[in-house]
Amino acid sequence: MSRRRPERSESRSGAVVAALSLPDQREGPEERLAELSLLLTSLGIETLGSAAQGRGEPSPATLVGRGKAEELRLFCSSLRARYLVFDEALSPVQRANLEALTKVTVWDRPFVIMKIFERRALTAEARLQVQMAMARYEIPHLKGLGLQMSRTGGGIGTRGPGETEFERHRRRLERQVRDMAKKLENVRRQRRLVRDRRRKRGLPTVSLVGYTNSGKSTLLRALSGDGTIVAQDRLFSTLDTSVRRIPLPGGGAFLLSDTVGFIRSLPPELVAAFRATLEEIQEAELLLLVLDASDARAMETCQVIFDTLLAIRCHELPRFLVLNKLDAVQRTEAEVLAAALENAGENVVRVSALRGDGLLELRQEIERFLTERNPWFTRPSGL
């Protein structure tokens, strides 16, 4: 276990992060816990200490072994930690048992990511999608909320004197999910109409995809020249789809969309809730897979992006790999990474969205692709 000892006057706050080390995992616990700490920082929660346990398989009851859970209780107590946050997704039983054993609030990685989405959601559509994801996550976890959920009651609005608080709360959440699903289906229909209008105008769509904070919004702002696009150095700064018209060297144009960033183990509840947004990717003629050249684990990050594209059924779409943030890395390091990606079969374009390096070459590559795919696309009239 690693720790940062709090000051004597410090009240219960901060978190201890924990992870399992399993035989079939590609990444070690240190890298995963570092990213989990970064996620918590986005919520204003400081990481006070970290712990990991090697196991052949997770414990069905407590994820870690019961002895390790007792160690974590003492560890959290010594650091006055308010939260114990696991990198793994916890089952309702595991979460309830761990809270009973450790006497602190227990979160898992999916819940942390959804809390960040909840904080970043600014538009009505984004808030609706996050609320639906949170409700879907909460339903199976209701039984772990304590004895108050097992109290029975009766009266108007219930189903009789034998109905428990758990059953009432579950019915309420399920009703909310159904209502929100209907509203999001309307959003999907509206997006389809918008895409149909774009196609009738003869404007092909290209979509930006990539790990969160890889510079997608900065690239969209640089290519479009639209200074109103918000590009911040933080996780999940973009939850809503932004679409801009991008001119090409030959006189044509295309539409470039920026969507929510990917991350390892993106909660399935969020993937389902953001279906309307992710369909923008599915309908694109070309993907620009943006990769941070300064990422020390860029190849692993790239695999996470590929896995996510597979999960949302976009892995077979044509793509360029845009190696971004050349301004933040030595040229030789960027070339080594680019060579490794090209050897893996990727079509790599090197850019610095911040400085503007390589943007003309990127436009030329996109124009070449769109022209080869659609011969009528060269110099479309009326654009």
XYZ file of C-alpha atoms in Angstrom:
383
model
C 0.000 0.000 0.000
C 1.150 3.536 -0.721
C -0.069 6.502 1.261
C 0.033 10.217 1.854
C -0.382 10.980 5.555
C -2.976 13.734 6.145
C -2.455 16.643 8.508
C -3.752 16.192 12.088
C -6.484 18.766 11.569
C -7.720 17.198 8.367
C -11.320 15.958 8.541
C -12.601 12.881 6.743
C -12.114 13.570 3.053
C -10.239 12.224 0.094
C -10.084 8.673 -1.180
C -8.116 5.474 -1.120
C -7.966 3.848 -4.553
C -7.684 0.085 -4.973
C -7.373 -2.440 -7.778
C -6.959 -6.120 -8.493
C -4.050 -7.556 -10.455
C -5.436 -10.452 -12.473
C -3.478 -12.807 -14.753
C -5.269 -11.815 -17.984
C -4.991 -8.014 -17.635
C -2.943 -6.068 -20.195
C -2.199 -3.174 -17.840
C -0.684 -3.322 -14.393
C -2.496 -1.928 -11.343
C -0.125 1.065 -11.069
C -1.178 2.522 -14.436
C -4.865 1.856 -13.784
C -4.749 3.422 -10.331
C -2.947 6.479 -11.697
C -5.775 7.030 -14.194
C -8.393 6.410 -11.507
C -6.730 9.079 -9.336
C -6.858 11.471 -12.301
C -10.578 10.769 -12.686
C -11.153 11.536 -9.009
C -9.200 14.781 -9.372
C -11.810 15.831 -11.950
C -14.371 15.547 -9.132
C -12.209 17.507 -6.705
C -11.374 14.404 -4.653
C -7.768 13.909 -3.572
C -6.202 10.452 -3.576
C -4.700 9.820 -0.120
C -3.363 6.328 -0.747
C -3.505 3.324 -3.043
C -3.550 -0.446 -2.704
C -3.550 -3.467 -4.999
C -3.987 -7.197 -4.576
C -2.940 -9.989 -6.903
C -5.551 -12.724 -7.259
C -6.342 -15.529 -9.629
C -9.946 -14.302 -9.827
C -12.150 -11.732 -8.055
C -13.963 -12.692 -4.873
C -17.725 -12.863 -5.572
C -18.435 -11.440 -2.100
C -15.882 -8.640 -1.689
C -13.837 -8.481 -4.949
C -10.611 -8.543 -2.887
C -10.067 -11.149 -0.193
C -11.736 -10.627 3.165
C -8.352 -10.147 4.818
C -7.478 -7.464 2.274
C -10.804 -5.788 2.914
C -9.918 -5.593 6.619
C -6.536 -4.073 5.694
C -8.345 -1.493 3.561
C -10.618 -0.625 6.493
C -7.604 0.110 8.697
C -5.864 1.945 5.845
C -8.862 4.206 5.200
C -9.219 4.858 8.928
C -5.562 5.830 9.344
C -5.776 8.279 6.436
C -9.232 9.595 7.455
C -10.421 8.747 3.941
C -14.082 9.268 3.133
C -14.126 7.086 0.005
C -12.733 3.720 -1.041
C -12.742 3.611 -4.844
C -12.095 0.448 -6.857
C -10.887 0.436 -10.440
C -13.083 -2.574 -11.153
C -16.854 -2.566 -11.582
C -18.471 -3.818 -8.381
C -21.566 -5.966 -8.169
C -24.318 -4.792 -5.792
C -23.335 -7.552 -3.334
C -19.644 -6.641 -3.445
C -20.337 -2.958 -2.898
C -22.710 -3.569 0.018
C -20.326 -6.025 1.696
C -17.334 -3.723 1.286
C -19.184 -0.756 2.782
C -20.242 -2.911 5.742
C -16.661 -4.115 6.270
C -14.733 -0.879 5.711
C -17.220 1.635 7.184
C -16.571 4.123 4.336
C -18.390 5.060 1.135
C -17.416 2.619 -1.623
C -17.424 3.615 -5.288
C -16.289 1.828 -8.436
C -14.787 3.125 -11.671
C -18.065 3.191 -13.662
C -19.711 5.325 -10.959
C -16.772 7.783 -10.939
C -16.947 8.200 -14.719
C -20.699 8.785 -14.564
C -20.221 11.376 -11.803
C -17.796 13.244 -14.095
C -20.294 13.065 -16.939
C -22.956 14.387 -14.569
C -20.763 17.381 -13.725
C -19.782 18.073 -17.353
C -23.324 17.821 -18.774
C -24.416 21.343 -19.707
C -27.176 20.874 -22.285
C -30.596 19.344 -21.729
C -29.728 16.389 -23.991
C -26.470 15.601 -22.203
C -28.113 15.855 -18.783
C -30.911 13.547 -19.899
C -28.422 10.951 -21.157
C -26.403 11.051 -17.936
C -29.526 10.853 -15.755
C -30.660 7.771 -17.621
C -27.239 6.126 -17.244
C -27.190 6.883 -13.505
C -30.686 5.458 -13.053
C -29.756 2.253 -14.900
C -26.663 1.924 -12.743
C -28.560 2.555 -9.509
C -31.381 0.029 -10.012
C -29.357 -3.153 -9.308
C -27.506 -1.422 -6.439
C -30.644 -0.511 -4.467
C -30.415 -3.523 -2.155
C -27.067 -2.266 -0.917
C -28.483 1.027 0.368
C -29.174 -0.265 3.861
C -31.936 -1.513 6.092
C -34.182 1.429 5.249
C -34.782 -0.181 1.854
C -36.304 -3.265 3.464
C -39.007 -1.416 5.405
C -42.542 -2.225 4.320
C -45.306 0.289 3.880
C -48.680 0.878 2.358
C -50.954 3.600 1.182
C -51.753 5.574 -1.943
C -49.231 5.019 -4.748
C -47.918 1.710 -3.429
C -48.897 -1.845 -4.281
C -50.048 -2.890 -0.881
C -48.844 -3.183 2.693
C -46.203 -5.765 1.765
C -44.273 -3.552 -0.654
C -40.811 -2.536 0.562
C -39.042 0.776 0.104
C -36.670 -1.032 -2.245
C -39.535 -2.128 -4.488
C -41.072 1.366 -4.556
C -37.759 3.007 -5.364
C -37.004 0.447 -8.053
C -40.387 0.995 -9.703
C -39.827 4.751 -9.642
C -36.396 4.431 -11.268
C -37.652 1.981 -13.889
C -40.461 4.402 -14.751
C -37.945 7.239 -15.074
C -35.753 5.117 -17.362
C -38.729 4.346 -19.616
C -39.692 8.033 -19.801
C -36.119 9.132 -20.534
C -35.714 6.395 -23.153
C -38.742 7.774 -25.011
C -37.286 11.287 -24.943
C -33.917 10.053 -26.176
C -35.632 8.126 -28.972
C -37.061 11.463 -30.116
C -33.522 12.877 -30.035
C -32.362 9.985 -32.218
C -35.139 10.659 -34.749
C -34.246 14.352 -34.871
C -30.577 13.520 -35.412
C -31.486 11.150 -38.246
C -33.476 13.933 -39.941
C -30.521 16.289 -39.624
C -28.168 13.686 -41.118
C -30.605 13.093 -43.994
C -30.640 16.837 -44.747
C -26.828 16.881 -44.758
C -26.689 13.994 -47.216
C -29.143 15.763 -49.541
C -26.815 18.786 -49.502
C -23.983 16.533 -50.676
C -21.839 17.113 -47.606
C -19.967 14.009 -46.428
C -19.420 13.602 -42.692
C -16.121 12.857 -40.970
C -16.070 12.084 -37.247
C -13.393 12.714 -34.626
C -12.871 9.856 -32.171
C -10.257 9.242 -29.530
C -9.369 8.975 -25.885
C -10.657 11.737 -23.648
C -8.363 14.797 -23.553
C -6.504 13.798 -26.726
C -7.139 17.188 -28.349
C -10.194 16.450 -30.503
C -11.960 19.728 -29.712
C -8.746 21.694 -30.288
C -8.413 20.003 -33.677
C -12.023 20.824 -34.582
C -11.464 24.460 -33.597
C -8.225 24.656 -35.600
C -9.696 23.101 -38.754
C -12.916 25.124 -38.639
C -11.436 28.421 -37.448
C -14.325 28.681 -34.975
C -12.930 30.213 -31.793
C -16.186 29.651 -29.924
C -15.512 25.903 -29.669
C -14.525 25.121 -26.094
C -11.275 23.133 -25.850
C -10.115 22.544 -22.292
C -7.277 20.490 -20.817
C -9.545 18.229 -18.784
C -11.260 14.863 -19.034
C -14.600 14.692 -20.882
C -14.806 18.397 -21.713
C -17.064 17.444 -24.662
C -20.279 15.505 -24.073
C -22.441 17.012 -26.812
C -21.837 16.578 -30.513
C -20.353 19.604 -32.270
C -20.469 19.741 -36.082
C -18.615 22.261 -38.263
C -18.184 22.755 -42.019
C -14.526 22.360 -43.011
C -13.249 23.755 -46.350
C -10.877 21.656 -48.462
C -7.929 22.748 -50.628
C -9.681 21.721 -53.852
C -12.728 23.876 -53.184
C -15.055 21.315 -51.638
C -16.062 20.924 -48.004
C -17.109 18.308 -45.489
C -18.758 18.224 -42.072
C -16.569 17.325 -39.111
C -18.234 16.119 -35.908
C -16.694 15.915 -32.448
C -18.263 13.517 -29.954
C -17.692 12.304 -26.410
C -14.193 10.984 -25.715
C -13.455 7.329 -25.012
C -11.840 5.860 -21.918
C -10.941 2.387 -20.731
C -13.947 0.467 -19.379
C -16.504 3.066 -20.436
C -19.605 2.084 -18.424
C -22.148 0.186 -20.548
C -24.908 2.327 -19.028
C -23.275 5.417 -20.571
C -22.765 3.699 -23.916
C -26.470 2.817 -23.986
C -27.604 6.266 -22.855
C -25.349 8.099 -25.344
C -26.561 5.951 -28.223
C -27.985 8.963 -30.075
C -24.650 10.771 -29.812
C -22.541 7.751 -30.773
C -24.665 7.214 -33.882
C -22.916 10.278 -35.304
C -19.801 8.100 -35.420
C -21.622 5.150 -36.990
C -22.929 7.340 -39.840
C -19.552 8.891 -40.712
C -17.803 8.137 -44.005
C -14.395 8.494 -42.366
C -13.068 8.456 -38.809
C -10.189 10.613 -37.608
C -8.753 8.658 -34.702
C -6.945 11.270 -32.616
C -4.038 10.019 -30.510
C -1.959 12.067 -28.062
C 1.696 11.767 -29.151
C 2.851 12.695 -25.630
C 0.959 9.780 -24.057
C 3.575 7.491 -22.508
C 1.277 4.495 -23.140
C 0.031 5.569 -26.559
C -0.077 2.061 -28.045
C -2.189 0.767 -25.143
C -4.434 3.830 -25.430
C -4.824 3.130 -29.133
C -5.964 -0.406 -28.336
C -8.593 0.979 -25.941
C -9.926 3.139 -28.796
C -10.028 0.122 -31.122
C -11.851 -1.912 -28.457
C -14.412 0.882 -27.981
C -15.008 1.175 -31.725
C -15.593 -2.577 -31.794
C -18.069 -2.283 -28.905
C -20.115 0.373 -30.735
C -19.817 -1.489 -34.075
C -17.661 1.138 -35.807
C -14.423 -0.832 -36.082
C -14.768 -1.483 -39.826
C -15.237 2.164 -40.829
C -12.354 3.745 -42.812
C -10.006 5.778 -40.634
C -6.931 7.952 -40.465
C -4.886 7.965 -37.300
C -4.135 11.596 -36.414
C -1.050 11.758 -34.215
C -1.711 15.003 -32.313
C 0.191 17.192 -29.830
C 3.523 17.100 -31.690
C 4.279 20.330 -29.836
C 4.381 18.383 -26.546
C 6.921 15.711 -27.525
C 10.378 15.407 -29.068
C 10.320 14.870 -32.825
C 12.280 11.602 -32.606
C 9.814 10.202 -30.061
C 6.879 11.125 -32.301
C 8.530 9.478 -35.314
C 9.187 6.251 -33.398
C 5.524 6.140 -32.354
C 4.323 6.989 -35.873
C 6.499 4.233 -37.330
C 5.092 1.678 -34.868
C 1.528 2.675 -35.793
C 2.275 2.533 -39.525
C 3.851 -0.895 -39.103
C 0.584 -1.950 -37.452
C -1.252 -0.931 -40.641
C -2.494 2.526 -39.675
C -2.541 5.507 -42.051
C -0.862 8.118 -39.834
C -1.075 11.903 -40.253
C 1.127 13.974 -37.914
C -0.317 17.252 -36.583
C -0.189 19.804 -33.813
C -3.697 21.206 -33.516
C -2.392 23.821 -31.089
C 0.313 25.184 -33.428
C -1.397 24.323 -36.712
C 1.338 21.974 -37.923
C 0.195 19.378 -40.461
C -3.367 20.666 -40.833
C -3.002 21.312 -44.579
C -1.668 17.774 -45.062
C -4.612 16.417 -43.065
C -7.089 18.329 -45.241
C -5.381 16.999 -48.372
C -5.568 13.408 -47.112
C -9.256 13.793 -46.284
C -9.937 15.336 -49.710
C -8.095 12.506 -51.450
C -10.102 9.892 -49.556
C -13.484 11.543 -50.147
C -12.743 12.069 -53.848
C -11.708 8.443 -54.349
C -14.791 7.267 -52.476
C -17.180 9.667 -54.224
C -15.913 10.881 -57.639
C -18.724 13.429 -57.767
C -17.321 15.053 -54.635
C -14.592 17.052 -56.413
C -15.505 20.733 -56.350
C -19.194 20.277 -55.469
C -21.287 23.220 -56.592
C -22.984 25.600 -54.257
C -20.511 25.183 -51.377
